[in-house]
PDB file of C-alpha atoms in Angstrom:
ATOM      1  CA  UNK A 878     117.806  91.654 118.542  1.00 83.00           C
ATOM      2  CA  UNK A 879     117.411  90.519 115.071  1.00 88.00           C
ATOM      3  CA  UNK A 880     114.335  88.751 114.316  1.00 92.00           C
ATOM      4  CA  UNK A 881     114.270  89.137 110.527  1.00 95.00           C
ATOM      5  CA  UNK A 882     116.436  90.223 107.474  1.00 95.00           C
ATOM      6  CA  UNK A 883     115.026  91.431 104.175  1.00 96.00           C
ATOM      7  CA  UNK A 884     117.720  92.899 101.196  1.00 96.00           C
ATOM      8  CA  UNK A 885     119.351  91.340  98.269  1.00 97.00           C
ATOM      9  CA  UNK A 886     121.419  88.595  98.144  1.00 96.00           C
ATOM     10  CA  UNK A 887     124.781  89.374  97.140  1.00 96.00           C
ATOM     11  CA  UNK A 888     126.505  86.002  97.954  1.00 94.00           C
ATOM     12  CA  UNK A 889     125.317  82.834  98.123  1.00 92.00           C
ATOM     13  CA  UNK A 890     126.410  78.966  99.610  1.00 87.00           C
ATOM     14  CA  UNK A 891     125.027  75.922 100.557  1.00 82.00           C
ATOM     15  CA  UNK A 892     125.471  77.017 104.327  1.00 90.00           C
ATOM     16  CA  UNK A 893     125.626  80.533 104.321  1.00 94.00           C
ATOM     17  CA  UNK A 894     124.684  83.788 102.281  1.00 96.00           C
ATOM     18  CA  UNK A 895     125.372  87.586 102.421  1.00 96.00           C
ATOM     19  CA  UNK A 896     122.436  89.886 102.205  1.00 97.00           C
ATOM     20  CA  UNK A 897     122.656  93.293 102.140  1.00 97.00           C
ATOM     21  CA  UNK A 898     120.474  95.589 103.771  1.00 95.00           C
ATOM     22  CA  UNK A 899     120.641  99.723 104.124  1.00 94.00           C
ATOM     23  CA  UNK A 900     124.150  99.535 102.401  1.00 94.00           C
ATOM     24  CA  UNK A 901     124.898  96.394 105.223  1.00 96.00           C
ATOM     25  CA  UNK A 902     125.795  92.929 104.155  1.00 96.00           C
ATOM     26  CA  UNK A 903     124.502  90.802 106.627  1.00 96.00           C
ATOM     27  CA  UNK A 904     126.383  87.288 107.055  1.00 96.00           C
ATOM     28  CA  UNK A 905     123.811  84.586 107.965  1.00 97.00           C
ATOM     29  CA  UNK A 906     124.029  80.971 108.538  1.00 96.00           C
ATOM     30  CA  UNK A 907     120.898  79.097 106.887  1.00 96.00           C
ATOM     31  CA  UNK A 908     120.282  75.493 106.604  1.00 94.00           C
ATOM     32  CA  UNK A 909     120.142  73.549 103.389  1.00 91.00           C
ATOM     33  CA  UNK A 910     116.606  73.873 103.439  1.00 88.00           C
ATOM     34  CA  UNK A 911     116.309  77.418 103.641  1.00 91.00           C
ATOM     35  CA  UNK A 912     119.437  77.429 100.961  1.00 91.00           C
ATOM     36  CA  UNK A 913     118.114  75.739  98.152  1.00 89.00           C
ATOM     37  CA  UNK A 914     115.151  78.209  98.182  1.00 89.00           C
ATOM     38  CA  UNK A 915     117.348  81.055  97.783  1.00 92.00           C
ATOM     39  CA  UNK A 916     116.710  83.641  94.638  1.00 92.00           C
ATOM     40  CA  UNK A 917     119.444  84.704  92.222  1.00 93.00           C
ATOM     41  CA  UNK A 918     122.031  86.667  93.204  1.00 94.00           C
ATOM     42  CA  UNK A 919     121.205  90.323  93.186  1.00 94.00           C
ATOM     43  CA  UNK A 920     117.273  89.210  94.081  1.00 95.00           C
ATOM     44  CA  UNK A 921     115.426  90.669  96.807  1.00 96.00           C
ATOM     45  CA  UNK A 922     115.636  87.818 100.135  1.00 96.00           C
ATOM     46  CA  UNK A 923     113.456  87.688 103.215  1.00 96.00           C
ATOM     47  CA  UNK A 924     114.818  85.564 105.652  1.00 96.00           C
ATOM     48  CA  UNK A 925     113.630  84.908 109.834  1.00 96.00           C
ATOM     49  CA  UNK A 926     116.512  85.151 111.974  1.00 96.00           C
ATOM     50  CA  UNK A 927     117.715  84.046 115.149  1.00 95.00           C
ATOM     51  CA  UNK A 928     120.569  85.796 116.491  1.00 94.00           C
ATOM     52  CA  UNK A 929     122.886  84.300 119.124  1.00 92.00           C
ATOM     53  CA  UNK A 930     125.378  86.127 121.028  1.00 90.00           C
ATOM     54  CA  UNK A 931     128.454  84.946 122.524  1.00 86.00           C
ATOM     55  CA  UNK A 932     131.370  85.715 124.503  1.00 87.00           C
ATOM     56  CA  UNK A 933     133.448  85.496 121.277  1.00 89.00           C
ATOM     57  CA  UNK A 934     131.347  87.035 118.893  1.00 89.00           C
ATOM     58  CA  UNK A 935     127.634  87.146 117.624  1.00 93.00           C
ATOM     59  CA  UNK A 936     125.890  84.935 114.088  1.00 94.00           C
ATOM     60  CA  UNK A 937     123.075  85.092 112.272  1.00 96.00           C
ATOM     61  CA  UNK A 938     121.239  82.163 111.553  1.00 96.00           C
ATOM     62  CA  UNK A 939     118.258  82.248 108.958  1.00 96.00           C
ATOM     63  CA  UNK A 940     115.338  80.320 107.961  1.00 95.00           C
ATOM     64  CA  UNK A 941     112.813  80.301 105.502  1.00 92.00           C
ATOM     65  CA  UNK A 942     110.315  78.655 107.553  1.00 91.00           C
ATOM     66  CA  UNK A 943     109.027  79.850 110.704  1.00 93.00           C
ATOM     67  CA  UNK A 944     108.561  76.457 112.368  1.00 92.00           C
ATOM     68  CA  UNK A 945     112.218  75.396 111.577  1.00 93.00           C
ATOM     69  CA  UNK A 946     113.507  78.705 113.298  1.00 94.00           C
ATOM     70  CA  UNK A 947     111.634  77.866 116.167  1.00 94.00           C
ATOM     71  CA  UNK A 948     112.726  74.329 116.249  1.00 93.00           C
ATOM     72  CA  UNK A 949     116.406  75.406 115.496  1.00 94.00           C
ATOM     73  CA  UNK A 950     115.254  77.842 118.835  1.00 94.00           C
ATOM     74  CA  UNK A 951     114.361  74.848 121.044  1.00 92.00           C
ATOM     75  CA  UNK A 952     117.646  73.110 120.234  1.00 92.00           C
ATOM     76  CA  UNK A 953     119.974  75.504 120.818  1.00 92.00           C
ATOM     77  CA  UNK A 954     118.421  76.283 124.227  1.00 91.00           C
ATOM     78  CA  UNK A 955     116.986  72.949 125.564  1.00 89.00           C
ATOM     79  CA  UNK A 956     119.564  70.396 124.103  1.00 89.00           C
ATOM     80  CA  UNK A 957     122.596  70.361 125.947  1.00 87.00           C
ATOM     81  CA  UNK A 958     125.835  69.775 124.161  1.00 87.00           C
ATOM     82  CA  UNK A 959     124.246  71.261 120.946  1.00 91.00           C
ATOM     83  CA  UNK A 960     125.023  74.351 119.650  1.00 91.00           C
ATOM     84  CA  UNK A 961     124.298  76.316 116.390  1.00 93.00           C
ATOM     85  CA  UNK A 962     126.468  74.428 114.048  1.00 92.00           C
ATOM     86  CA  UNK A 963     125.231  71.593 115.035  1.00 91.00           C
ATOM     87  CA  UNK A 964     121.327  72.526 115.141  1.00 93.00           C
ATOM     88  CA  UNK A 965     122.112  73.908 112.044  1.00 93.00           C
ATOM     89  CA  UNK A 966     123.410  70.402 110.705  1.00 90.00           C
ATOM     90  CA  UNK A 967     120.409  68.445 112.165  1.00 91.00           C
ATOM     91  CA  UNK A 968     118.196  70.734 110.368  1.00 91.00           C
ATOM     92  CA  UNK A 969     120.035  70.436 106.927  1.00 90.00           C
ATOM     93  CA  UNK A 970     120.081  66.536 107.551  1.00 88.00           C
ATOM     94  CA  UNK A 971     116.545  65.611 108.051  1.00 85.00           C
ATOM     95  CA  UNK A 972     113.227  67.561 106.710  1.00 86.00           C
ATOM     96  CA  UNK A 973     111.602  68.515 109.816  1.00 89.00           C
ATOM     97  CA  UNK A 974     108.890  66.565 109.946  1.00 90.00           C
ATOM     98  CA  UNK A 975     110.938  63.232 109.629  1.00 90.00           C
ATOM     99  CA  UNK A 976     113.345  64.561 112.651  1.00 91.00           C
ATOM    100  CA  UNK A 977     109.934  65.470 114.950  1.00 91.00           C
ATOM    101  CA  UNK A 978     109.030  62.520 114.109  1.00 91.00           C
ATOM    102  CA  UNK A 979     111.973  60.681 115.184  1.00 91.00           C
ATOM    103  CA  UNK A 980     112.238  62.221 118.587  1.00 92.00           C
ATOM    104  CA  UNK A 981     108.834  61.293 119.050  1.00 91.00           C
ATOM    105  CA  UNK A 982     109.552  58.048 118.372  1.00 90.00           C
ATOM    106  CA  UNK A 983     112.664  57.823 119.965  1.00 90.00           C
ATOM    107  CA  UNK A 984     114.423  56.819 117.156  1.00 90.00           C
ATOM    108  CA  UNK A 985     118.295  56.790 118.225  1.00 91.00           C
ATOM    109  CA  UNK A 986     120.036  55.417 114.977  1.00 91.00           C
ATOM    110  CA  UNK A 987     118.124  57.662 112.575  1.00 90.00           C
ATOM    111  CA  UNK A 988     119.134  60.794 114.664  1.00 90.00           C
ATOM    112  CA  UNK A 989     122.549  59.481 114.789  1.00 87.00           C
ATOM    113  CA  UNK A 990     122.724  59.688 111.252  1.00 86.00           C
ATOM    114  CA  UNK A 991     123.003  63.367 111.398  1.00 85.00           C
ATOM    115  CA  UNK A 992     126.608  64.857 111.305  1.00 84.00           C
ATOM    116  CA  UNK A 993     128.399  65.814 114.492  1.00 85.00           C
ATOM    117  CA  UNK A 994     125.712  63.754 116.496  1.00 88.00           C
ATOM    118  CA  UNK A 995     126.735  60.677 117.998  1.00 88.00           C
ATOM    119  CA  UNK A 996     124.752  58.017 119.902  1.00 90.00           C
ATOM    120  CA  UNK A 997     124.542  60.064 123.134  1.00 91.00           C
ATOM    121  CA  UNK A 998     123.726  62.848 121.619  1.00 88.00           C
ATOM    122  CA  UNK A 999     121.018  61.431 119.797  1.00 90.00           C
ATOM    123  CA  UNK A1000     119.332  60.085 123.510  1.00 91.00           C
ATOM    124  CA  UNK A1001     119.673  63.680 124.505  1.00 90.00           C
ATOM    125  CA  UNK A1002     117.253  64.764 122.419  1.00 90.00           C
ATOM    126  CA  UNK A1003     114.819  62.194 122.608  1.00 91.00           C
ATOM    127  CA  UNK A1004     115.076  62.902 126.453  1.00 90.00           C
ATOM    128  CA  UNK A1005     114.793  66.342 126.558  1.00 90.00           C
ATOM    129  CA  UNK A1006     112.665  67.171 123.681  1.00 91.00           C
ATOM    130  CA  UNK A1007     110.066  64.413 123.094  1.00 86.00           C
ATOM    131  CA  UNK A1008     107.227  66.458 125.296  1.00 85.00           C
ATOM    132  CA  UNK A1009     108.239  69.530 123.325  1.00 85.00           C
ATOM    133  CA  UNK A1010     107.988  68.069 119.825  1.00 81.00           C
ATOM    134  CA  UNK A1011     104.485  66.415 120.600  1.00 64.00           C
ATOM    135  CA  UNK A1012     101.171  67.285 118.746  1.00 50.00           C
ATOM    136  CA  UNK A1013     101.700  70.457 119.385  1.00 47.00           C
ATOM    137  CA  UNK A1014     105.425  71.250 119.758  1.00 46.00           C
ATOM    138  CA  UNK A1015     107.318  72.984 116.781  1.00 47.00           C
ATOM    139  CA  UNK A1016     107.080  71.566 113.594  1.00 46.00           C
ATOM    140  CA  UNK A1017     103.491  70.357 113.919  1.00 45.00           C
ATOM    141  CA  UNK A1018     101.424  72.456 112.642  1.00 41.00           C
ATOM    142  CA  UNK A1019     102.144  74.744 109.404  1.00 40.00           C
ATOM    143  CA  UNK A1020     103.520  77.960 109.910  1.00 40.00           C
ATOM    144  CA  UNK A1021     104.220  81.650 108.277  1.00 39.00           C
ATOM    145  CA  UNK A1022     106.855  81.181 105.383  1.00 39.00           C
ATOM    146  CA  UNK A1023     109.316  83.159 104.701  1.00 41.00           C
ATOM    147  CA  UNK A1024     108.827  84.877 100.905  1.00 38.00           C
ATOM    148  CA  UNK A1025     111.481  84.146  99.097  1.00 39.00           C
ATOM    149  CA  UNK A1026     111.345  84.689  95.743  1.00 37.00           C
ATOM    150  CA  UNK A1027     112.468  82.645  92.476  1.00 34.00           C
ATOM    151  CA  UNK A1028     112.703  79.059  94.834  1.00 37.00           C
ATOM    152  CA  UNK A1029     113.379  76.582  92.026  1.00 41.00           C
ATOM    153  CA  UNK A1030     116.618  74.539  92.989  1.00 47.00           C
ATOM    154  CA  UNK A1031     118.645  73.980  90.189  1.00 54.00           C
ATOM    155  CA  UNK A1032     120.159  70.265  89.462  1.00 64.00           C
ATOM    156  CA  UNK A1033     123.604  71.786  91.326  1.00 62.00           C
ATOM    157  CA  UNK A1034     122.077  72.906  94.663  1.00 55.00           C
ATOM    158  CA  UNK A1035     120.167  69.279  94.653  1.00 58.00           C
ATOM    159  CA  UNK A1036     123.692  67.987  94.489  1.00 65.00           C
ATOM    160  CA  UNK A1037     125.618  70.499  97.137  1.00 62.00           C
ATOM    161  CA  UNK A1038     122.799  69.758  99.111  1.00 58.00           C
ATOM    162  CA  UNK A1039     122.611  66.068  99.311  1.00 59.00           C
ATOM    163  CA  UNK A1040     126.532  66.164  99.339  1.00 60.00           C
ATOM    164  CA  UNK A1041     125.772  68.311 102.772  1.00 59.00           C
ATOM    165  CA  UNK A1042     123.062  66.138 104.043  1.00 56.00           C
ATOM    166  CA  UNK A1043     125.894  62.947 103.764  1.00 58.00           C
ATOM    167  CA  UNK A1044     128.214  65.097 105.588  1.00 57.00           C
ATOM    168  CA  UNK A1045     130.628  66.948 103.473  1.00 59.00           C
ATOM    169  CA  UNK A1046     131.564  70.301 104.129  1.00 55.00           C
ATOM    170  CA  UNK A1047     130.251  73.539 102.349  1.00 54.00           C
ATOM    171  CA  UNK A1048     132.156  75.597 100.113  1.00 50.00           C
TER     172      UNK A1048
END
């Protein structure tokens, strides 16, 4: 199991990057958040992983944040109907702390807002994760950070990512 990458970054998106690692380029999925503290390319990268496995395949998702892998953990697992994409778009929609926040409140139309989740979906994860998200659930309390180095967004990853956020696609 993969639990954490660290190489240079040899390609880079708003949704996804390439790092390579012992001659390996490693394709992993990373949220917007994690994305727009990215390096230059060619910079060394250190990125926490999650690593799912399915029937079809296996991906890579990374974060920069400890607390958003683990929350990106507890929706893949405890929500169902979500998957990885769509974890993966909650967490590029909402900061954390405004979407813990929302579940604790049960706040159905601000989750809806998020792309691929619809009204039901939304009351799903009020109802299955507002005694997991409490004072002390993920996303609470500050946690280890990832180093990543050279994090200044530029004025075009503000854009790509706010374009994301509203629900456009990636390049």
């Amino acid at each position: 199991m993969i639990v954490s990458l660290r190489g240079k970054l040899i390609e880079a998106g708003v949704l996804r990057v390439v790092i390579e690692s012992s001659g390996v380029g490693y394709e992993v999925n990373v949220p917007v958040t994690t994305a727009e503290r990215l390096p230059k390319l060619g910079a060394e990268v250190f990125l926490l992983v999650h690593h799912v496995f399915r029937e079809d395949g296996q991906a890579l998702y990374g974060f920069a944040v400890a607390e958003e892998r683990e929350f990106f953990k507890l929706l893949v697992e405890k929500v169902s109907g979500v998957g990885p994409k769509m974890a993966l778009n909650i967490l590029s929609r909402m900061a954390l702390p405004i979407l813990r926040d929302a579940i604790i409140r049960g706040d159905v139309a601000l989750l809806s807002q998020c792309p691929g989740v619809g009204k039901k979906t939304a009351e799903r994860l009020v109802m299955e994760l507002k005694d997991k998200v409490g004072l002390e659930g993920p996303g609470a309390a500050p946690a280890a950070t990832a180093t990543i180095v050279a994090a200044q967004p530029t004025p075009a990853s503000d854009a790509m990512a706010a374009l994301i956020a509203l629900g456009f696609k990636g390049p």
